[in-house]
Amino acid sequence: MRNFRLFIAMAVLVLLTGCGAKKSVTATENGTAIEEVKFEQAFRYFLKNGETCENPKITTQEEFSKKFGMATVMGKNGQPTIVDFDKQFVIAVTYPETNNEVRMSPISLQRNAKGDLTFIYEALKVRELKYTTKPCLIIIVDKKDNTGEVFLKETVLM
C-alpha cells in the first residue's frame, strides 16, 4: 500500500510538471495560433551618435557594441544588463533624435506559425525636454527563439 501511494504521488508530480511546461498560445485576428515568447528587458544602454538600427534583431556582440554604448551609473542597479550572445540575441527599438522624453515599455513578444517574432511595445511621450535624446528599448531573447524575422508593433500613447 505504501508503494502504491508513492506511485500515485510520483504520477501526480509528473502530470503537474508536464502541465507547467506548456507554452502560452493565443489566437490572432486571422485565426492562426501564436505563441508567447519569454524575454528580459535590458537596461543602461544608449544608441551611439551617428548610429541607426534599421534591423531590430542583433545577434552578435560586435554588432551590438558598434551601435550601443553602456550607460553605467553609480548605485545598486547602475550596471548595464549583461547579454550573453552565445545564448541570447537582442531586439532593439530606437527612435530618431528628439527633444521629447519618450518612455517605451515592452508589452509582449509573440511567435507565429512561420517562426517570425512580433515585438509589441508602447511608447508614451511624457514631456518636452531642453535637450535632445535618442530613446531606445532593448529586450534580450533566448537564441533558441531566433527562428525567423522580427517585426515591431508600436502602441503610441501620446
Tab-separated table of C-alpha atoms in Angstrom:
chain	number	residue	atom	x	y	z
A	1	MET	CA	0.000	0.000	0.000
A	2	ARG	CA	2.857	2.362	0.815
A	3	ASN	CA	4.413	1.735	-2.640
A	4	PHE	CA	1.042	2.422	-4.285
A	5	ARG	CA	0.806	5.839	-2.558
A	6	LEU	CA	4.345	6.654	-3.575
A	7	PHE	CA	3.498	5.676	-7.169
A	8	ILE	CA	0.373	7.894	-7.147
A	9	ALA	CA	2.331	10.817	-5.671
A	10	MET	CA	5.029	10.490	-8.346
A	11	ALA	CA	2.399	10.240	-11.114
A	12	VAL	CA	0.685	13.424	-9.885
A	13	LEU	CA	4.047	15.215	-9.714
A	14	VAL	CA	4.887	14.195	-13.301
A	15	LEU	CA	1.474	15.357	-14.541
A	16	LEU	CA	1.765	18.711	-12.785
A	17	THR	CA	5.271	19.252	-14.119
A	18	GLY	CA	4.147	18.393	-17.635
A	19	CYS	CA	1.240	20.832	-17.440
A	20	GLY	CA	3.528	23.602	-16.224
A	21	ALA	CA	5.776	23.183	-19.268
A	22	LYS	CA	3.034	24.095	-21.764
A	23	LYS	CA	3.581	27.253	-23.759
A	24	SER	CA	1.056	30.047	-23.791
A	25	VAL	CA	-0.876	30.076	-27.064
A	26	THR	CA	-3.447	32.645	-28.119
A	27	ALA	CA	-5.213	33.346	-31.418
A	28	THR	CA	-4.652	36.251	-33.805
A	29	GLU	CA	-7.256	38.091	-35.835
A	30	ASN	CA	-6.975	35.706	-38.774
A	31	GLY	CA	-7.319	32.575	-36.647
A	32	THR	CA	-3.707	31.367	-36.756
A	33	ALA	CA	-2.074	30.342	-33.481
A	34	ILE	CA	0.645	32.467	-31.921
A	35	GLU	CA	2.917	31.634	-29.027
A	36	GLU	CA	4.130	33.987	-26.298
A	37	VAL	CA	7.940	34.081	-26.098
A	38	LYS	CA	9.823	34.939	-22.898
A	39	PHE	CA	12.219	37.885	-22.847
A	40	GLU	CA	14.055	40.154	-20.423
A	41	GLN	CA	14.399	43.911	-20.736
A	42	ALA	CA	17.950	45.280	-20.965
A	43	PHE	CA	18.777	48.485	-19.109
A	44	ARG	CA	21.568	51.066	-19.167
A	45	TYR	CA	22.358	51.223	-22.894
A	46	PHE	CA	22.198	54.137	-25.334
A	47	LEU	CA	22.311	54.397	-29.134
A	48	LYS	CA	25.670	55.868	-30.156
A	49	ASN	CA	25.876	59.122	-32.135
A	50	GLY	CA	25.562	58.593	-35.866
A	51	GLU	CA	24.226	55.044	-35.483
A	52	THR	CA	20.838	53.792	-36.627
A	53	CYS	CA	19.117	50.482	-36.079
A	54	GLU	CA	17.186	49.547	-39.231
A	55	ASN	CA	17.114	45.821	-38.382
A	56	PRO	CA	15.806	45.362	-34.833
A	57	LYS	CA	17.398	41.891	-34.427
A	58	ILE	CA	21.038	41.944	-33.285
A	59	THR	CA	22.742	38.575	-32.912
A	60	THR	CA	26.426	39.369	-32.247
A	61	GLN	CA	28.349	41.250	-29.579
A	62	GLU	CA	30.325	43.096	-32.272
A	63	GLU	CA	27.198	44.448	-33.971
A	64	PHE	CA	25.656	45.381	-30.605
A	65	SER	CA	28.814	47.148	-29.359
A	66	LYS	CA	29.055	49.090	-32.627
A	67	LYS	CA	25.546	50.514	-32.209
A	68	PHE	CA	25.092	50.786	-28.435
A	69	GLY	CA	27.169	52.164	-25.591
A	70	MET	CA	26.957	51.351	-21.896
A	71	ALA	CA	25.380	53.949	-19.608
A	72	THR	CA	26.847	52.830	-16.282
A	73	VAL	CA	25.933	54.867	-13.202
A	74	MET	CA	26.738	54.514	-9.522
A	75	GLY	CA	24.423	52.583	-7.261
A	76	LYS	CA	22.859	49.186	-6.836
A	77	ASN	CA	21.341	48.912	-10.350
A	78	GLY	CA	23.943	51.032	-12.134
A	79	GLN	CA	25.484	48.339	-14.341
A	80	PRO	CA	24.116	47.575	-17.821
A	81	THR	CA	22.215	44.299	-18.178
A	82	ILE	CA	24.591	41.556	-19.333
A	83	VAL	CA	23.834	39.918	-22.698
A	84	ASP	CA	25.435	36.540	-23.489
A	85	PHE	CA	25.401	36.471	-27.300
A	86	ASP	CA	26.409	32.789	-27.273
A	87	LYS	CA	22.988	32.000	-25.760
A	88	GLN	CA	20.924	35.137	-26.454
A	89	PHE	CA	20.158	37.822	-29.016
A	90	VAL	CA	18.537	41.238	-28.664
A	91	ILE	CA	15.681	43.090	-30.253
A	92	ALA	CA	16.232	46.844	-30.209
A	93	VAL	CA	13.689	49.581	-30.856
A	94	THR	CA	15.140	53.031	-31.454
A	95	TYR	CA	13.604	56.435	-32.097
A	96	PRO	CA	15.157	59.261	-34.088
A	97	GLU	CA	16.722	62.088	-32.115
A	98	THR	CA	14.019	64.103	-30.352
A	99	ASN	CA	13.611	66.785	-27.713
A	100	ASN	CA	10.735	64.828	-26.164
A	101	GLU	CA	11.026	62.410	-23.279
A	102	VAL	CA	9.627	59.171	-24.712
A	103	ARG	CA	9.140	56.232	-22.361
A	104	MET	CA	8.995	52.883	-24.110
A	105	SER	CA	7.778	49.733	-22.364
A	106	PRO	CA	7.653	46.145	-23.626
A	107	ILE	CA	4.204	44.535	-23.822
A	108	SER	CA	4.774	41.112	-25.406
A	109	LEU	CA	6.824	39.046	-27.815
A	110	GLN	CA	4.890	36.602	-29.988
A	111	ARG	CA	5.914	33.910	-32.479
A	112	ASN	CA	3.614	32.917	-35.336
A	113	ALA	CA	3.395	29.523	-37.059
A	114	LYS	CA	6.141	30.546	-39.542
A	115	GLY	CA	8.541	31.275	-36.667
A	116	ASP	CA	8.503	35.048	-37.132
A	117	LEU	CA	8.569	37.183	-33.979
A	118	THR	CA	6.439	40.273	-33.348
A	119	PHE	CA	7.595	42.557	-30.546
A	120	ILE	CA	4.745	44.684	-29.212
A	121	TYR	CA	5.675	47.727	-27.147
A	122	GLU	CA	4.145	51.002	-26.072
A	123	ALA	CA	5.575	54.488	-26.393
A	124	LEU	CA	4.494	57.392	-24.236
A	125	LYS	CA	5.509	60.983	-24.909
A	126	VAL	CA	5.947	62.383	-21.406
A	127	ARG	CA	7.171	65.949	-21.826
A	128	GLU	CA	9.322	68.280	-23.850
A	129	LEU	CA	12.998	68.452	-22.872
A	130	LYS	CA	15.597	71.219	-23.146
A	131	TYR	CA	17.990	68.805	-24.847
A	132	THR	CA	17.772	66.041	-27.448
A	133	THR	CA	17.876	62.304	-26.875
A	134	LYS	CA	17.561	59.060	-28.852
A	135	PRO	CA	15.079	56.871	-26.966
A	136	CYS	CA	15.649	53.131	-27.189
A	137	LEU	CA	14.172	49.921	-25.818
A	138	ILE	CA	16.152	46.680	-25.816
A	139	ILE	CA	14.957	43.195	-24.922
A	140	ILE	CA	17.014	40.019	-24.539
A	141	VAL	CA	15.676	36.782	-26.049
A	142	ASP	CA	16.922	33.192	-25.819
A	143	LYS	CA	18.771	32.160	-29.007
A	144	LYS	CA	16.501	29.104	-29.414
A	145	ASP	CA	13.736	31.586	-30.281
A	146	ASN	CA	15.778	33.074	-33.157
A	147	THR	CA	13.758	31.258	-35.817
A	148	GLY	CA	12.567	33.910	-38.263
A	149	GLU	CA	12.166	37.581	-38.993
A	150	VAL	CA	11.418	40.199	-36.333
A	151	PHE	CA	8.576	42.682	-36.711
A	152	LEU	CA	7.805	45.658	-34.457
A	153	LYS	CA	4.316	46.748	-33.434
A	154	GLU	CA	4.032	50.029	-31.563
A	155	THR	CA	1.201	51.248	-29.406
A	156	VAL	CA	1.577	55.004	-29.150
A	157	LEU	CA	0.245	56.807	-26.078
A	158	MET	CA	0.887	60.481	-26.843
